[in-house]
Structures are given as C-alpha cells and as structure tokens.
Coordinates of C-alpha atoms (C1' of nucleotides) in Angstrom, one line a residue:
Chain A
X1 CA 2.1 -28.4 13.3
X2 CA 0.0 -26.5 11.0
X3 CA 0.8 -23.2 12.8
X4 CA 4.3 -22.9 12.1
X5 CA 5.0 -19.1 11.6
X6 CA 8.6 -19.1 11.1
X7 CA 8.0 -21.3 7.6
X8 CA 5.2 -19.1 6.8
X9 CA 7.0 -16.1 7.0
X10 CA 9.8 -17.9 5.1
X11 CA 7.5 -18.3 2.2
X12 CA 5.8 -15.1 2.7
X13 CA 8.9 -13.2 1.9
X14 CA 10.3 -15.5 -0.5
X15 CA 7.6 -15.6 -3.0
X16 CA 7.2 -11.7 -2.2
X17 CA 10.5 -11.3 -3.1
X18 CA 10.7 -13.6 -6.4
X19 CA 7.4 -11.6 -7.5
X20 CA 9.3 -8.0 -6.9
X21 CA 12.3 -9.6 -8.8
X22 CA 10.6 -11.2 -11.8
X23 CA 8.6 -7.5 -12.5
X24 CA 11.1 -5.6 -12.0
X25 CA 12.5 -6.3 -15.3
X26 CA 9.2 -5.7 -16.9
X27 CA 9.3 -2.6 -15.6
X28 CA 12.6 -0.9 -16.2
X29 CA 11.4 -0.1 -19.7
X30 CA 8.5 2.2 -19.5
X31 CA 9.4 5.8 -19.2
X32 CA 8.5 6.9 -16.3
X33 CA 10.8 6.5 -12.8
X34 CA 8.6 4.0 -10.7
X35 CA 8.0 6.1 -7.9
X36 CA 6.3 8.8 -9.6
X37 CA 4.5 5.8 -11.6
X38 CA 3.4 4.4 -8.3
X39 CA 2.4 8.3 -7.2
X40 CA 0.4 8.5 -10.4
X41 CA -1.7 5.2 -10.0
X42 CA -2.2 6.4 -6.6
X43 CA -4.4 9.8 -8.3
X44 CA -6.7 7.2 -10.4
X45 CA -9.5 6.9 -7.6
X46 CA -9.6 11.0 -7.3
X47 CA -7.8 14.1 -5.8
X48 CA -5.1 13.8 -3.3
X49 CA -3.1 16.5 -0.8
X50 CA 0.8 15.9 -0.9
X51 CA 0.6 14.5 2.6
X52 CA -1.9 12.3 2.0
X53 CA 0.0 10.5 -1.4
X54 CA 3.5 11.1 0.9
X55 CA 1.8 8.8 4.3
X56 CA 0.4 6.3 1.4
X57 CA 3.8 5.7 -0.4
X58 CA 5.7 5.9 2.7
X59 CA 8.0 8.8 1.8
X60 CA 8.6 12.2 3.0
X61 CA 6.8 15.0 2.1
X62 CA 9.5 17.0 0.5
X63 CA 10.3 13.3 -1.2
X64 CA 6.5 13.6 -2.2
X65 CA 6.6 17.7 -2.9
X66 CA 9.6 16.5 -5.7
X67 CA 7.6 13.9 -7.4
X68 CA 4.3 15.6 -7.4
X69 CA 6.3 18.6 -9.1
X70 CA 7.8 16.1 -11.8
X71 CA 4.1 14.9 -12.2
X72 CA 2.6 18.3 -13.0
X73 CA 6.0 19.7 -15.0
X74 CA 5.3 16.9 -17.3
X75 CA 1.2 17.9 -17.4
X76 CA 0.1 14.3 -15.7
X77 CA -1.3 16.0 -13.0
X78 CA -3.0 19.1 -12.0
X79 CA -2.1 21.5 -8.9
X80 CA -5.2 23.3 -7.5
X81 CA -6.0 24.9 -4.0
X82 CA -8.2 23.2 -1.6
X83 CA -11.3 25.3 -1.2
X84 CA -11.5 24.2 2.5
X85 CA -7.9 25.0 3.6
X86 CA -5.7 27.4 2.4
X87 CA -2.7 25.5 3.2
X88 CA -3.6 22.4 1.6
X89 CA -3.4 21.8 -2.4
X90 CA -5.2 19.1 -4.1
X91 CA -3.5 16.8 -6.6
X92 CA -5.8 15.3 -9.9
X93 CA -4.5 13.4 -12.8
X94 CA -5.0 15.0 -16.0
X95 CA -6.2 13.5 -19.2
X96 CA -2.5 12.9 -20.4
X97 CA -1.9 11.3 -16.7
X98 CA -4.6 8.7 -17.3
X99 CA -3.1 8.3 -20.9
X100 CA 0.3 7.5 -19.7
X101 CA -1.3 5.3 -17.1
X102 CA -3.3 3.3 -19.3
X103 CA 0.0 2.9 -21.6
X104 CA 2.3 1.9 -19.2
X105 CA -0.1 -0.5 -17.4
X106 CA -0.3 -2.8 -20.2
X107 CA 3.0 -3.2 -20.7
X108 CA 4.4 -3.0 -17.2
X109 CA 2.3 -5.7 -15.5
X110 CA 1.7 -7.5 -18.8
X111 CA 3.6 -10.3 -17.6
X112 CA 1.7 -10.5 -14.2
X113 CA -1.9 -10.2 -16.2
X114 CA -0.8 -13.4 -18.3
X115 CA -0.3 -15.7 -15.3
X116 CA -3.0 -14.4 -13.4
X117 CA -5.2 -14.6 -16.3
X118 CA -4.2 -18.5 -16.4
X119 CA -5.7 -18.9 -12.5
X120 CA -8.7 -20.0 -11.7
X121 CA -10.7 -17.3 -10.3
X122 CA -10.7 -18.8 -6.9
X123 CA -6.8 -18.3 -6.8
X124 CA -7.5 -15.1 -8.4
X125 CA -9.5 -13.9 -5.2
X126 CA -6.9 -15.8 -2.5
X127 CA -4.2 -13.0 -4.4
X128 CA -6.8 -10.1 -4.0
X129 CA -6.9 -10.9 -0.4
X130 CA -3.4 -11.8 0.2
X131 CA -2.4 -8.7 -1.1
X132 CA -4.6 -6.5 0.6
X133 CA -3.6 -8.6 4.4
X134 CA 0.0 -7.9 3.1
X135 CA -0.2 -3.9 2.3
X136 CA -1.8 -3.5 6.1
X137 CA 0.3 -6.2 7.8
X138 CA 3.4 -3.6 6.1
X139 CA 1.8 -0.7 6.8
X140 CA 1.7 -1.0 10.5
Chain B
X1 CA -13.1 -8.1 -16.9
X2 CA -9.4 -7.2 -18.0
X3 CA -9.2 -4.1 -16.1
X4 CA -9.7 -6.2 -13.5
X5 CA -6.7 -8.6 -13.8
X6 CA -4.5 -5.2 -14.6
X7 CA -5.8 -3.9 -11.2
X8 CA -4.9 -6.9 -9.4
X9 CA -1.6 -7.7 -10.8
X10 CA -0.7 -4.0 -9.8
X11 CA -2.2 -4.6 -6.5
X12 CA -0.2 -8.3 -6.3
X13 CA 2.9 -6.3 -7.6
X14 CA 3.0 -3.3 -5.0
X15 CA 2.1 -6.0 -2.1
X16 CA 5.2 -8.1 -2.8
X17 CA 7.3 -4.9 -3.3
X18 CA 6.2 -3.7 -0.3
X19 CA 7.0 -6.9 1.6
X20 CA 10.0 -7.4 0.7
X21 CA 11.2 -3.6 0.8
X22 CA 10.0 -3.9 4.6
X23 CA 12.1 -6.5 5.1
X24 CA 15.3 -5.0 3.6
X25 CA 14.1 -1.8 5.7
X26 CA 14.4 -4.1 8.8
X27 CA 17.3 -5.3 8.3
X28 CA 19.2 -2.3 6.9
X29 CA 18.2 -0.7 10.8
X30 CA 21.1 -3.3 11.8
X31 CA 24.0 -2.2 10.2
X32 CA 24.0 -2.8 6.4
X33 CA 22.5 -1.3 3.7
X34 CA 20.2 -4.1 1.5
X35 CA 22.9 -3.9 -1.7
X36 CA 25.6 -4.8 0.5
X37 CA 24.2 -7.2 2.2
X38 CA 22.8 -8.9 -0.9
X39 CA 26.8 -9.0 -2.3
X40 CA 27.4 -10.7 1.4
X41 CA 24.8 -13.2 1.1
X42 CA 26.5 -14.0 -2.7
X43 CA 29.4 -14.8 -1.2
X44 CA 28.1 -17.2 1.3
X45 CA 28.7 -19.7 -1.4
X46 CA 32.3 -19.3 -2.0
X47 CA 34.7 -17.2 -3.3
X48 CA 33.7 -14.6 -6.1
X49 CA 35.3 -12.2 -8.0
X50 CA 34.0 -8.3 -8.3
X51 CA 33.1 -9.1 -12.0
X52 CA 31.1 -12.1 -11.2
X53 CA 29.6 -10.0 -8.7
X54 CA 28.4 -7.4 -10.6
X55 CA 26.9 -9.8 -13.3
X56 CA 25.1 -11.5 -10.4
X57 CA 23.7 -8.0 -9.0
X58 CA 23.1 -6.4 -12.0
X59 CA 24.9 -3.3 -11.2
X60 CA 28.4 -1.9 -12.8
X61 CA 31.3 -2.6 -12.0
X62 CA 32.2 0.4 -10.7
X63 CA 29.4 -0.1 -7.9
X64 CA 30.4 -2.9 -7.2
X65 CA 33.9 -1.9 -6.6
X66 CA 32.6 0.2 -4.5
X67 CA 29.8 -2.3 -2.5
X68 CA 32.9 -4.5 -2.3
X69 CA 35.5 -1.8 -0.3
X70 CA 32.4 -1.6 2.2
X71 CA 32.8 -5.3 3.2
X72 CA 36.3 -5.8 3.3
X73 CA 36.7 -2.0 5.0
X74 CA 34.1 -3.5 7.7
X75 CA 35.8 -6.9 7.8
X76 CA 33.1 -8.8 6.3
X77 CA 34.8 -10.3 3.5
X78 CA 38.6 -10.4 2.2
X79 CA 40.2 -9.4 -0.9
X80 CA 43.1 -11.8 -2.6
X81 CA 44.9 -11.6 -5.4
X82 CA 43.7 -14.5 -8.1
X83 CA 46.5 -16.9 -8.3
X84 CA 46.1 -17.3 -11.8
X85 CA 45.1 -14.1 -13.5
X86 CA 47.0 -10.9 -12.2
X87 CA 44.0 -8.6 -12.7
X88 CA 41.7 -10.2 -11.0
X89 CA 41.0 -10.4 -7.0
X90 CA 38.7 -13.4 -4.8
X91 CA 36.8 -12.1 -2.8
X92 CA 35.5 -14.5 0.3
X93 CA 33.6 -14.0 3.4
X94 CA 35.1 -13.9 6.6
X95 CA 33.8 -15.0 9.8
X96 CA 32.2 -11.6 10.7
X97 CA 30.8 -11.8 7.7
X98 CA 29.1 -14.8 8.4
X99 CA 28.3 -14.1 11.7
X100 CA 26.5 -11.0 10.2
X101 CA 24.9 -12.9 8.2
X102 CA 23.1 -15.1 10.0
X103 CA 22.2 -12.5 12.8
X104 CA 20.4 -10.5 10.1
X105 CA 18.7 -13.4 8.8
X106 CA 17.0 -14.4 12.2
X107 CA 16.2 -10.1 12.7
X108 CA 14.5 -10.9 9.1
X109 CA 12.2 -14.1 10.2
X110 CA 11.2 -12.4 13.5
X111 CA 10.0 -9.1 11.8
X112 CA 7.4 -11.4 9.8
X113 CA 7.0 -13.8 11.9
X114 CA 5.5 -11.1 14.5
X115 CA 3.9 -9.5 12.1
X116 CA 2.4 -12.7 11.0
X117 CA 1.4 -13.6 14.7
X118 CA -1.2 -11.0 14.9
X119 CA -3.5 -12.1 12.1
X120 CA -6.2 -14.4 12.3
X121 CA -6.0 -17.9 11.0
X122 CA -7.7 -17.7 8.4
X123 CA -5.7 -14.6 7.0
X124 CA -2.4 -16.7 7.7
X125 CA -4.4 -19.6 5.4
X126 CA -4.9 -17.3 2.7
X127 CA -1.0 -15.9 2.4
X128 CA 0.1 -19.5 2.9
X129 CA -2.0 -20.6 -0.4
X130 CA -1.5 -16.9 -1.9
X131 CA 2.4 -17.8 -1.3
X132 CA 1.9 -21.1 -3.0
X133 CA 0.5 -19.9 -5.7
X134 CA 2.8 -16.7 -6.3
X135 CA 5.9 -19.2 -6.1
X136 CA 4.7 -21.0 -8.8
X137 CA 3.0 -18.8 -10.9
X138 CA 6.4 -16.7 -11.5
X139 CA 8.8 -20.2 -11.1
X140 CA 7.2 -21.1 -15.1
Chain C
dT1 C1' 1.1 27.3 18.3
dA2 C1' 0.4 23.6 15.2
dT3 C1' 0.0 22.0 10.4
dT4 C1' 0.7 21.8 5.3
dG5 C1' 3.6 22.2 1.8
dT6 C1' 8.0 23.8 -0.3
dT7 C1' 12.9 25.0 -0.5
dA8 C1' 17.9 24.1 1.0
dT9 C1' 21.2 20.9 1.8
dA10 C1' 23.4 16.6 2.2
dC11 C1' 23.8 11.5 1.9
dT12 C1' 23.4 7.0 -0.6
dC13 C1' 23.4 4.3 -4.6
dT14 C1' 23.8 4.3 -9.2
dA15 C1' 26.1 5.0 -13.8
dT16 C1' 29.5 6.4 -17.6
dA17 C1' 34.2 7.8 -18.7
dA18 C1' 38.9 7.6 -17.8
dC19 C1' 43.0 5.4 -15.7
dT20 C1' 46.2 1.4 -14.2
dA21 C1' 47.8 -3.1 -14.5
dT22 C1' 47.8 -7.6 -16.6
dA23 C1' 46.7 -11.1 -20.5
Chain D
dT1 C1' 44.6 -4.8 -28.1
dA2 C1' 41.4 -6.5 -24.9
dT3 C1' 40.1 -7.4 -20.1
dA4 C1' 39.6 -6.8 -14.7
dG5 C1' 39.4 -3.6 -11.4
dT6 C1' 39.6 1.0 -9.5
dT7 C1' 39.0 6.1 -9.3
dA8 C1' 36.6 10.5 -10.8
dT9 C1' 32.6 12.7 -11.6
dA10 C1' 27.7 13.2 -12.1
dG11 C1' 22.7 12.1 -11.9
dA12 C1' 18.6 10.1 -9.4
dG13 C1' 16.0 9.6 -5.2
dT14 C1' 15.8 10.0 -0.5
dA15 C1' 16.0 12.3 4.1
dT16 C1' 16.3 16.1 7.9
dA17 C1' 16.2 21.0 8.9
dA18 C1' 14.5 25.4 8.0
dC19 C1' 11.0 28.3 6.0
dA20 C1' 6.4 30.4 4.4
dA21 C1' 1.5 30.4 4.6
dT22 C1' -2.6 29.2 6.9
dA23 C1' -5.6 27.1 10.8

DNA sequence: TATTGTTATACTCTATAACTATA
DNA sequence: TATAGTTATAGAGTATAACAATA
C-alpha cells in the first residue's frame, strides 16, 4: 500500500506543525508583530494594492488596511495612487522596509537556514517543491 | 547562494504555518476554538492541573483560567479539588470531551487527506520525502 | 451599480496587576 | 511569606457592516 493518504496526511501535518512550533520561538524576538512581517516580505518582489496583499495573506481588507497603515506609520512602506485607477493605491517598501527585512531575516529563520544549509541540495529542492504544492494545496 | 537558503527557509516556514493554521481553521469551524482544543488534547493523558497547563501551553495563567472555564462550562472536562494541596484543582476530561476529541481529529485527517487526493503522484512523493526530511531536520 | 479601500464597532485571545485562599 | 488559582482590566489582531471615492 504505497498510496495510503490518511498516513500521508498524518505526516503532512505533523512535521508542518513541529516546523511552525520549532520557529515560532525564533521568532518572537524580532520587533516586528509577524503579520505585518509576513505583509512586508510579501512587498520585496514589487508594488502591491491592499486587496491584492489582503487575498495573499488570507485576511480581510480592513485587517490588511490596519497593517498596511502600521507599515507606512513606521516609514517601511510607501502609499502612492495607482495611475490606472483612482480607487486603487499601490503599496512599495521603502529603503528602511528592506533594511528591517534584511535584519530580521537573518535572525528569524536563522535556525531554519542552519539545517537547511546541512541538506543536500537534492533535499533542498524536494522542500522548494513541497512548499510550493503545500501553499496551493492551502490556498484552495 | 545564501539568499537563497534565507528564501527557502521563509518559503518552508510560511508553508508549514500555513498547513497547520488550515488545519486548526478546519477544525475550529466544529465548535472549538484551536487554544481550547489544544488544552483538551493535553488532558487526554490524565489529569492536569491549570498551572501545569499553562506551562505546557505557554500562556498565563490567567488565560488559562480562562481556556479552562470553557471546557468545564461546555462539559468537556471537570474541575476537582486536589486532595492534597487546598489551592490547587485537577482537571480531567470527561467523556464529551473525548468524544469531541476524537470527532475533531477524524474532521482533521479528512481535510488533508482530500486535499491530498487531488494531487498527482508524484507531488504526494515529494511531501512524503519533504515530510521525512522536515521531521528530522527539526527533531536534532 | 459594482469595486477598492478605509473607518466604526465588536469579539477573541492574550497579558499584567490585584485579590482570595491555602501552604 | 510564598504559591495556586481566579477576577479585573487593557492591548493586539481579527472580522463584519457601513461609508466614501472611483469605474
């Protein structure tokens, strides 16, 4: 029985949920609240609307219109119009937003870069790809 | 090259979370929310007090005071008085509890294991190593 | 009319501080 | 005095509903 879903998804969500656990500690220290962390990452590949970042992190859009404010009060992101649609706005991190990024990264997934670092870089890839089947298989 | 490994540990990271916040999600639609649920699972073991409780979860005690009042106001577990130490109280599950228990569990398989149905065999080949290789990877 | 984003409001979960009872 | 548990209060983070501006 080499199809056997149910102890699949048993170790699916186990080791999914020992890897959230294990990180989590690593990342209670770093200053900012993980949401708006996760928000900020999100802004490294370019510009986004609110409702794009709110339908990527799986959150409201007033959630998303509270976080993207605490992201631009602190001057990690920048607020502009969209020159195609008035009532769109168009989110970009800011120098000090790729700073903080860059800072906190280190530390946050230090421990995760160690062990990866430690694979070979065939394992390396099977996590690439996991993770990527995992974000869409949750996303549906 | 380390940008690289910071990339995918983030990317390895957010999957996991992910998974296993869909799965709480899931099971939260039942009846109970994920931090009370976690408490009932705790006790599945045997009797624990609200202090031990607490240590175990990681939260106050006043939260847990609080986490605890949920189960026993839902039946779920009882509260007795420790027959050697007036302030203390034991805490033990009940047989709604249980029951509640292992009806959210199977809710819990059958979310991933449909979800794990309608990939291809080769992506179920890669999570299955991925899984392997995530469990021991944060077990060291 | 539909949509994009924000504001108003409320609920859940969390914590610290203060209180009660017991050791 | 110190400890176990609860109650009081407040701070995050989230959501739904209502609103303003634009398509």
């Amino acid at each position: 029985m080499s199809e056997d879903l149910t102890t699949l998804a048993y170790e699916v969500r186990i080791a999914c949920q020992r890897v959230s656990r294990r990180v989590r500690y690593d990342t209670a220290t770093s200053s900012l609240p993980p949401h708006v962390l996760s928000v900020l990452f999100a802004l490294r590949t370019g510009a986004k609307t609110p409702g794009e970042l709110a339908d990527a992190e799986r959150v409201s859009a007033p959630s998303m219109s509270k976080t993207v404010s605490v992201l631009v009060d602190r001057g990690l992101a920048e607020r502009s119009p969209d020159p195609d649609d008035g009532r769109r706005c168009l989110l970009e991190i800011t120098k000090e937003g790729s700073a903080a990024l860059a800072e906190v990264a280190s530390e946050r997934d230090s421990f995760m870069v160690q062990r990866l670092a430690s694979l070979s870089k065939a394992d390396r890839e099977i996590l690439r790809r996991a993770s990527a089947i995992l974000t869409e298989v949750v996303s549906k």
